Amino acid sequence: MHAKFTELTPALYAYLVAHNPPPDAVLRDLAAETAALGPISMMQVAPEQGVLLTFLARLLGARRAVEVGTFTGYSAISIARGLVPGGQLLCCDLSDEWASIARRYFTRAGLADRITLRVAPALETLRGLPRAPEIDLAFVDADKTGYRAYYDELLPRLRPGGVIGFDNVLWNGRVIDETDRSEDTVALRALNDFLVRDERVEVVMLPVSDGLTLARKR
Ligand SMILES: C[S@@+](CC[C@H](N)C(=O)[O-])C[C@H]1O[C@@H](n2cnc3c(N)ncnc32)[C@H](O)[C@@H]1O
């Protein structure tokens, strides 16, 4: 196979980020407040992923979106900003602590009326949604062992042409380390193998940040 890719050095990555729309003051302050939480801040999506999520929501003309794994809200704000007027984003997270930060920034971004954040296991929240195919865009960025179950709940609720994004599908390269048998790695590997063969969707795996797969329902 012909390997054609450009390796991202830190300097080239900085160049890439500098040639994306810059985060506004709300996202900058949110990133700073999240960074002050310490190493856990690594969970936040990369800025170019935020840009991509807004872009995708606009591209799809998304009215209904769902996010699984909201943390302090960076990706949620990015998605909500791309929705059509009157659009709604349902966010799922387990943590009251992260939710309280996220809600503060949703309000500051003027998005409080567009985003509902449910603090509960995401699977419970998803199972409680109507089974009608109404969702235009979903973004999955929570516990890796849950991805497959989230997919199984989201797909029937996705409209044809709708898209589900899965973050961290390269898992820092661990997906190709056969000696890594950790639960998260095994789950991501199984999901990646399953998605590329699932005829109900078309997929593209992108080397964005830690790997992002987009699955479009046929
Ligand atoms: C990687 S972070 C999400 C980052 C977020 N997308 C952002 O841009 O900041 C993963 C989040 O998933 C949440 N989470 C983990 N397991 C969950 C579950 N079973 N149900 C709902 N949320 C869960 C965690 O509380 C955490 O906030």
mmCIF file of C-alpha atoms and ligand atoms in Angstrom:
data_model
loop_
_atom_site.group_PDB
_atom_site.id
_atom_site.type_symbol
_atom_site.label_atom_id
_atom_site.label_comp_id
_atom_site.label_asym_id
_atom_site.label_seq_id
_atom_site.Cartn_x
_atom_site.Cartn_y
_atom_site.Cartn_z
ATOM 1 C CA MET A 1 0.000 0.000 0.000
ATOM 2 C CA HIS A 2 1.301 3.442 -0.916
ATOM 3 C CA ALA A 3 1.659 5.404 2.323
ATOM 4 C CA LYS A 4 0.811 9.016 1.613
ATOM 5 C CA PHE A 5 0.584 11.231 4.661
ATOM 6 C CA THR A 6 2.284 14.208 6.184
ATOM 7 C CA GLU A 7 3.635 13.631 9.650
ATOM 8 C CA LEU A 8 2.475 16.318 12.062
ATOM 9 C CA THR A 9 5.392 17.778 13.970
ATOM 10 C CA PRO A 10 4.473 20.186 16.808
ATOM 11 C CA ALA A 11 5.409 23.119 14.550
ATOM 12 C CA LEU A 12 3.301 21.834 11.659
ATOM 13 C CA TYR A 13 0.419 21.161 14.043
ATOM 14 C CA ALA A 14 0.659 24.757 15.304
ATOM 15 C CA TYR A 15 0.547 25.894 11.676
ATOM 16 C CA LEU A 16 -2.566 23.790 11.066
ATOM 17 C CA VAL A 17 -4.306 25.225 14.136
ATOM 18 C CA ALA A 18 -3.334 28.743 13.071
ATOM 19 C CA HIS A 19 -5.016 28.153 9.725
ATOM 20 C CA ASN A 20 -8.325 27.171 11.215
ATOM 21 C CA PRO A 21 -10.834 29.740 12.480
ATOM 22 C CA PRO A 22 -9.573 30.780 15.928
ATOM 23 C CA PRO A 23 -11.638 29.977 19.019
ATOM 24 C CA ASP A 24 -13.586 32.982 20.271
ATOM 25 C CA ALA A 25 -13.268 34.410 23.809
ATOM 26 C CA VAL A 26 -15.831 31.942 25.229
ATOM 27 C CA LEU A 27 -13.986 28.874 23.933
ATOM 28 C CA ARG A 28 -10.604 30.366 24.877
ATOM 29 C CA ASP A 29 -11.753 30.997 28.460
ATOM 30 C CA LEU A 30 -13.331 27.536 28.639
ATOM 31 C CA ALA A 31 -10.084 25.932 27.432
ATOM 32 C CA ALA A 32 -8.119 27.926 30.023
ATOM 33 C CA GLU A 33 -10.473 27.022 32.878
ATOM 34 C CA THR A 34 -10.380 23.368 31.789
ATOM 35 C CA ALA A 35 -6.566 23.395 31.542
ATOM 36 C CA ALA A 36 -6.452 24.621 35.148
ATOM 37 C CA LEU A 37 -8.139 21.329 36.184
ATOM 38 C CA GLY A 38 -4.839 19.555 35.445
ATOM 39 C CA PRO A 39 -4.063 16.484 33.302
ATOM 40 C CA ILE A 40 -7.749 15.586 33.019
ATOM 41 C CA SER A 41 -8.059 18.551 30.665
ATOM 42 C CA MET A 42 -6.563 16.268 27.998
ATOM 43 C CA MET A 43 -10.108 14.927 27.586
ATOM 44 C CA GLN A 44 -11.178 18.125 25.834
ATOM 45 C CA VAL A 45 -11.417 17.946 22.044
ATOM 46 C CA ALA A 46 -8.654 19.662 20.073
ATOM 47 C CA PRO A 47 -9.506 23.115 18.684
ATOM 48 C CA GLU A 48 -9.562 21.912 15.072
ATOM 49 C CA GLN A 49 -12.049 19.215 16.080
ATOM 50 C CA GLY A 50 -14.293 21.917 17.475
ATOM 51 C CA VAL A 51 -14.074 23.712 14.136
ATOM 52 C CA LEU A 52 -14.848 20.479 12.293
ATOM 53 C CA LEU A 53 -17.894 19.779 14.473
ATOM 54 C CA THR A 54 -19.366 23.227 13.765
ATOM 55 C CA PHE A 55 -18.610 22.711 10.071
ATOM 56 C CA LEU A 56 -20.269 19.280 10.048
ATOM 57 C CA ALA A 57 -23.375 20.508 11.826
ATOM 58 C CA ARG A 58 -23.692 23.313 9.236
ATOM 59 C CA LEU A 59 -22.999 20.952 6.339
ATOM 60 C CA LEU A 60 -25.765 18.632 7.519
ATOM 61 C CA GLY A 61 -28.179 21.476 8.238
ATOM 62 C CA ALA A 62 -28.456 19.760 11.606
ATOM 63 C CA ARG A 63 -31.525 20.465 13.725
ATOM 64 C CA ARG A 64 -31.207 17.636 16.234
ATOM 65 C CA ALA A 65 -27.870 16.606 17.617
ATOM 66 C CA VAL A 66 -26.734 14.334 20.435
ATOM 67 C CA GLU A 67 -23.423 14.299 22.244
ATOM 68 C CA VAL A 68 -22.216 11.412 24.386
ATOM 69 C CA GLY A 69 -19.440 12.698 26.666
ATOM 70 C CA THR A 70 -19.593 16.451 27.208
ATOM 71 C CA PHE A 71 -17.003 17.093 29.925
ATOM 72 C CA THR A 72 -16.718 20.894 30.293
ATOM 73 C CA GLY A 73 -18.543 21.639 27.064
ATOM 74 C CA TYR A 74 -16.057 22.570 24.302
ATOM 75 C CA SER A 75 -17.356 20.120 21.693
ATOM 76 C CA ALA A 76 -20.968 20.781 22.734
ATOM 77 C CA ILE A 77 -20.604 24.526 22.129
ATOM 78 C CA SER A 78 -18.939 23.765 18.802
ATOM 79 C CA ILE A 79 -21.816 21.527 17.681
ATOM 80 C CA ALA A 80 -24.556 23.821 18.971
ATOM 81 C CA ARG A 81 -23.107 26.774 17.078
ATOM 82 C CA GLY A 82 -23.524 24.914 13.798
ATOM 83 C CA LEU A 83 -27.192 23.962 14.279
ATOM 84 C CA VAL A 84 -29.948 25.626 12.273
ATOM 85 C CA PRO A 85 -31.996 28.247 14.160
ATOM 86 C CA GLY A 86 -34.222 26.448 16.642
ATOM 87 C CA GLY A 87 -31.927 23.388 16.603
ATOM 88 C CA GLN A 88 -31.372 21.374 19.773
ATOM 89 C CA LEU A 89 -28.403 19.496 21.183
ATOM 90 C CA LEU A 90 -28.864 16.826 23.834
ATOM 91 C CA CYS A 91 -25.694 16.244 25.859
ATOM 92 C CA CYS A 92 -24.950 13.205 28.031
ATOM 93 C CA ASP A 93 -22.443 13.123 30.857
ATOM 94 C CA LEU A 94 -22.067 11.418 34.214
ATOM 95 C CA SER A 95 -20.407 14.180 36.142
ATOM 96 C CA ASP A 96 -22.160 17.017 37.993
ATOM 97 C CA GLU A 97 -18.821 18.695 38.434
ATOM 98 C CA TRP A 98 -18.109 18.912 34.687
ATOM 99 C CA ALA A 99 -21.748 19.679 33.929
ATOM 100 C CA SER A 100 -21.738 22.738 36.161
ATOM 101 C CA ILE A 101 -18.765 24.172 34.262
ATOM 102 C CA ALA A 102 -20.311 23.274 30.893
ATOM 103 C CA ARG A 103 -23.650 24.899 31.770
ATOM 104 C CA ARG A 104 -21.928 28.099 32.803
ATOM 105 C CA TYR A 105 -20.259 28.312 29.390
ATOM 106 C CA PHE A 106 -23.430 27.338 27.502
ATOM 107 C CA THR A 107 -25.077 30.357 29.104
ATOM 108 C CA ARG A 108 -22.117 32.604 28.364
ATOM 109 C CA ALA A 109 -22.156 31.478 24.733
ATOM 110 C CA GLY A 110 -25.876 32.318 24.508
ATOM 111 C CA LEU A 111 -26.639 28.649 23.843
ATOM 112 C CA ALA A 112 -28.472 27.683 27.043
ATOM 113 C CA ASP A 113 -31.785 27.443 25.178
ATOM 114 C CA ARG A 114 -30.267 25.123 22.539
ATOM 115 C CA ILE A 115 -28.511 22.625 24.770
ATOM 116 C CA THR A 116 -29.971 20.179 27.284
ATOM 117 C CA LEU A 117 -27.391 18.409 29.425
ATOM 118 C CA ARG A 118 -28.536 15.187 31.146
ATOM 119 C CA VAL A 119 -26.356 13.998 33.982
ATOM 120 C CA ALA A 120 -26.875 10.228 33.891
ATOM 121 C CA PRO A 121 -25.296 7.169 32.271
ATOM 122 C CA ALA A 122 -25.483 7.952 28.557
ATOM 123 C CA LEU A 123 -26.982 4.578 27.717
ATOM 124 C CA GLU A 124 -29.987 5.343 29.932
ATOM 125 C CA THR A 125 -30.454 8.735 28.293
ATOM 126 C CA LEU A 126 -30.175 7.304 24.763
ATOM 127 C CA ARG A 127 -32.563 4.424 25.496
ATOM 128 C CA GLY A 128 -35.108 6.956 26.719
ATOM 129 C CA LEU A 129 -35.170 8.792 23.365
ATOM 130 C CA PRO A 130 -37.937 8.133 20.844
ATOM 131 C CA ARG A 131 -36.859 5.534 18.263
ATOM 132 C CA ALA A 132 -37.847 7.813 15.381
ATOM 133 C CA PRO A 133 -34.982 8.540 12.932
ATOM 134 C CA GLU A 134 -34.705 12.225 13.825
ATOM 135 C CA ILE A 135 -31.072 12.783 14.760
ATOM 136 C CA ASP A 136 -28.924 14.588 12.194
ATOM 137 C CA LEU A 137 -25.590 14.496 13.986
ATOM 138 C CA ALA A 138 -24.193 12.596 16.965
ATOM 139 C CA PHE A 139 -20.757 12.852 18.523
ATOM 140 C CA VAL A 140 -19.476 10.046 20.756
ATOM 141 C CA ASP A 141 -16.582 10.906 23.065
ATOM 142 C CA ALA A 142 -17.154 9.081 26.372
ATOM 143 C CA ASP A 143 -16.159 5.697 27.896
ATOM 144 C CA LYS A 144 -14.586 3.675 25.095
ATOM 145 C CA THR A 145 -16.118 0.360 26.161
ATOM 146 C CA GLY A 146 -19.546 1.948 25.719
ATOM 147 C CA TYR A 147 -19.058 3.113 22.106
ATOM 148 C CA ARG A 148 -20.612 0.040 20.532
ATOM 149 C CA ALA A 149 -23.725 0.237 22.709
ATOM 150 C CA TYR A 150 -24.032 3.972 21.957
ATOM 151 C CA TYR A 151 -23.819 3.174 18.259
ATOM 152 C CA ASP A 152 -26.527 0.531 18.570
ATOM 153 C CA GLU A 153 -28.842 3.037 20.272
ATOM 154 C CA LEU A 154 -27.972 5.993 18.033
ATOM 155 C CA LEU A 155 -28.126 4.351 14.596
ATOM 156 C CA PRO A 156 -31.881 3.581 14.573
ATOM 157 C CA ARG A 157 -32.502 7.151 15.742
ATOM 158 C CA LEU A 158 -30.307 8.693 13.056
ATOM 159 C CA ARG A 159 -31.987 9.958 9.893
ATOM 160 C CA PRO A 160 -30.706 8.562 6.580
ATOM 161 C CA GLY A 161 -27.782 10.788 5.640
ATOM 162 C CA GLY A 162 -27.161 11.623 9.298
ATOM 163 C CA VAL A 163 -23.679 11.252 10.742
ATOM 164 C CA ILE A 164 -22.220 9.795 13.945
ATOM 165 C CA GLY A 165 -18.671 10.823 14.864
ATOM 166 C CA PHE A 166 -16.511 8.644 17.120
ATOM 167 C CA ASP A 167 -13.503 10.248 18.762
ATOM 168 C CA ASN A 168 -10.213 8.569 19.772
ATOM 169 C CA VAL A 169 -10.461 5.721 17.268
ATOM 170 C CA LEU A 170 -6.644 5.579 16.928
ATOM 171 C CA TRP A 171 -6.255 5.567 20.728
ATOM 172 C CA ASN A 172 -2.782 7.011 20.585
ATOM 173 C CA GLY A 173 -1.693 4.198 18.269
ATOM 174 C CA ARG A 174 -2.648 1.480 20.757
ATOM 175 C CA VAL A 175 -5.210 -0.031 18.358
ATOM 176 C CA ILE A 176 -2.333 -1.593 16.397
ATOM 177 C CA ASP A 177 -0.350 -2.730 19.439
ATOM 178 C CA GLU A 178 -1.337 -6.394 19.645
ATOM 179 C CA THR A 179 0.187 -6.677 23.113
ATOM 180 C CA ASP A 180 -2.298 -4.102 24.413
ATOM 181 C CA ARG A 181 -5.283 -6.106 25.661
ATOM 182 C CA SER A 182 -6.759 -3.374 27.861
ATOM 183 C CA GLU A 183 -10.560 -3.126 27.790
ATOM 184 C CA ASP A 184 -10.595 0.262 26.096
ATOM 185 C CA THR A 185 -8.163 -0.759 23.368
ATOM 186 C CA VAL A 186 -9.971 -4.035 22.691
ATOM 187 C CA ALA A 187 -13.311 -2.183 22.522
ATOM 188 C CA LEU A 188 -12.027 0.438 20.088
ATOM 189 C CA ARG A 189 -10.375 -2.174 17.876
ATOM 190 C CA ALA A 190 -13.610 -4.182 17.762
ATOM 191 C CA LEU A 191 -15.633 -1.067 16.967
ATOM 192 C CA ASN A 192 -13.274 -0.020 14.157
ATOM 193 C CA ASP A 193 -13.407 -3.535 12.651
ATOM 194 C CA PHE A 194 -17.186 -3.608 12.949
ATOM 195 C CA LEU A 195 -17.895 -0.153 11.514
ATOM 196 C CA VAL A 196 -15.867 -0.571 8.345
ATOM 197 C CA ARG A 197 -17.912 -3.689 7.497
ATOM 198 C CA ASP A 198 -21.322 -2.424 8.608
ATOM 199 C CA GLU A 199 -23.326 -1.969 5.416
ATOM 200 C CA ARG A 200 -25.883 0.263 7.088
ATOM 201 C CA VAL A 201 -23.308 3.073 7.059
ATOM 202 C CA GLU A 202 -20.513 4.552 4.959
ATOM 203 C CA VAL A 203 -17.495 5.382 7.073
ATOM 204 C CA VAL A 204 -14.412 7.512 6.831
ATOM 205 C CA MET A 205 -11.670 7.304 9.463
ATOM 206 C CA LEU A 206 -9.783 10.571 9.659
ATOM 207 C CA PRO A 207 -6.411 11.225 11.329
ATOM 208 C CA VAL A 208 -7.815 14.250 13.124
ATOM 209 C CA SER A 209 -6.352 14.567 16.619
ATOM 210 C CA ASP A 210 -6.554 11.036 18.119
ATOM 211 C CA GLY A 211 -8.535 9.689 15.151
ATOM 212 C CA LEU A 212 -12.115 10.489 14.253
ATOM 213 C CA THR A 213 -14.438 8.118 12.419
ATOM 214 C CA LEU A 214 -17.494 9.542 10.722
ATOM 215 C CA ALA A 215 -20.278 7.055 9.989
ATOM 216 C CA ARG A 216 -23.019 8.236 7.634
ATOM 217 C CA LYS A 217 -26.274 6.299 7.664
ATOM 218 C CA ARG A 218 -27.278 5.049 4.225
HETATM 219 C C1 LIG B 1 -13.289 12.671 26.707
HETATM 220 S S1 LIG B 1 -14.427 13.418 27.798
HETATM 221 C C2 LIG B 1 -15.442 14.356 26.694
HETATM 222 C C3 LIG B 1 -14.757 15.599 26.187
HETATM 223 C C4 LIG B 1 -15.694 16.566 25.520
HETATM 224 N N1 LIG B 1 -16.198 16.037 24.283
HETATM 225 C C5 LIG B 1 -15.021 17.906 25.309
HETATM 226 O O1 LIG B 1 -14.859 18.332 24.170
HETATM 227 O O2 LIG B 1 -14.632 18.529 26.282
HETATM 228 C C6 LIG B 1 -15.425 12.053 28.274
HETATM 229 C C7 LIG B 1 -16.622 12.393 29.140
HETATM 230 O O3 LIG B 1 -17.466 11.255 29.149
HETATM 231 C C8 LIG B 1 -18.113 11.193 30.399
HETATM 232 N N2 LIG B 1 -18.575 9.809 30.590
HETATM 233 C C9 LIG B 1 -17.827 8.713 30.857
HETATM 234 N N3 LIG B 1 -18.611 7.630 30.946
HETATM 235 C C10 LIG B 1 -19.883 8.046 30.725
HETATM 236 C C11 LIG B 1 -21.149 7.392 30.692
HETATM 237 N N4 LIG B 1 -21.262 6.076 30.897
HETATM 238 N N5 LIG B 1 -22.229 8.142 30.446
HETATM 239 C C12 LIG B 1 -22.134 9.473 30.229
HETATM 240 N N6 LIG B 1 -20.968 10.137 30.238
HETATM 241 C C13 LIG B 1 -19.850 9.434 30.500
HETATM 242 C C14 LIG B 1 -17.058 11.656 31.388
HETATM 243 O O4 LIG B 1 -17.668 12.156 32.565
HETATM 244 C C15 LIG B 1 -16.311 12.721 30.590
HETATM 245 O O5 LIG B 1 -16.771 14.000 30.908
#
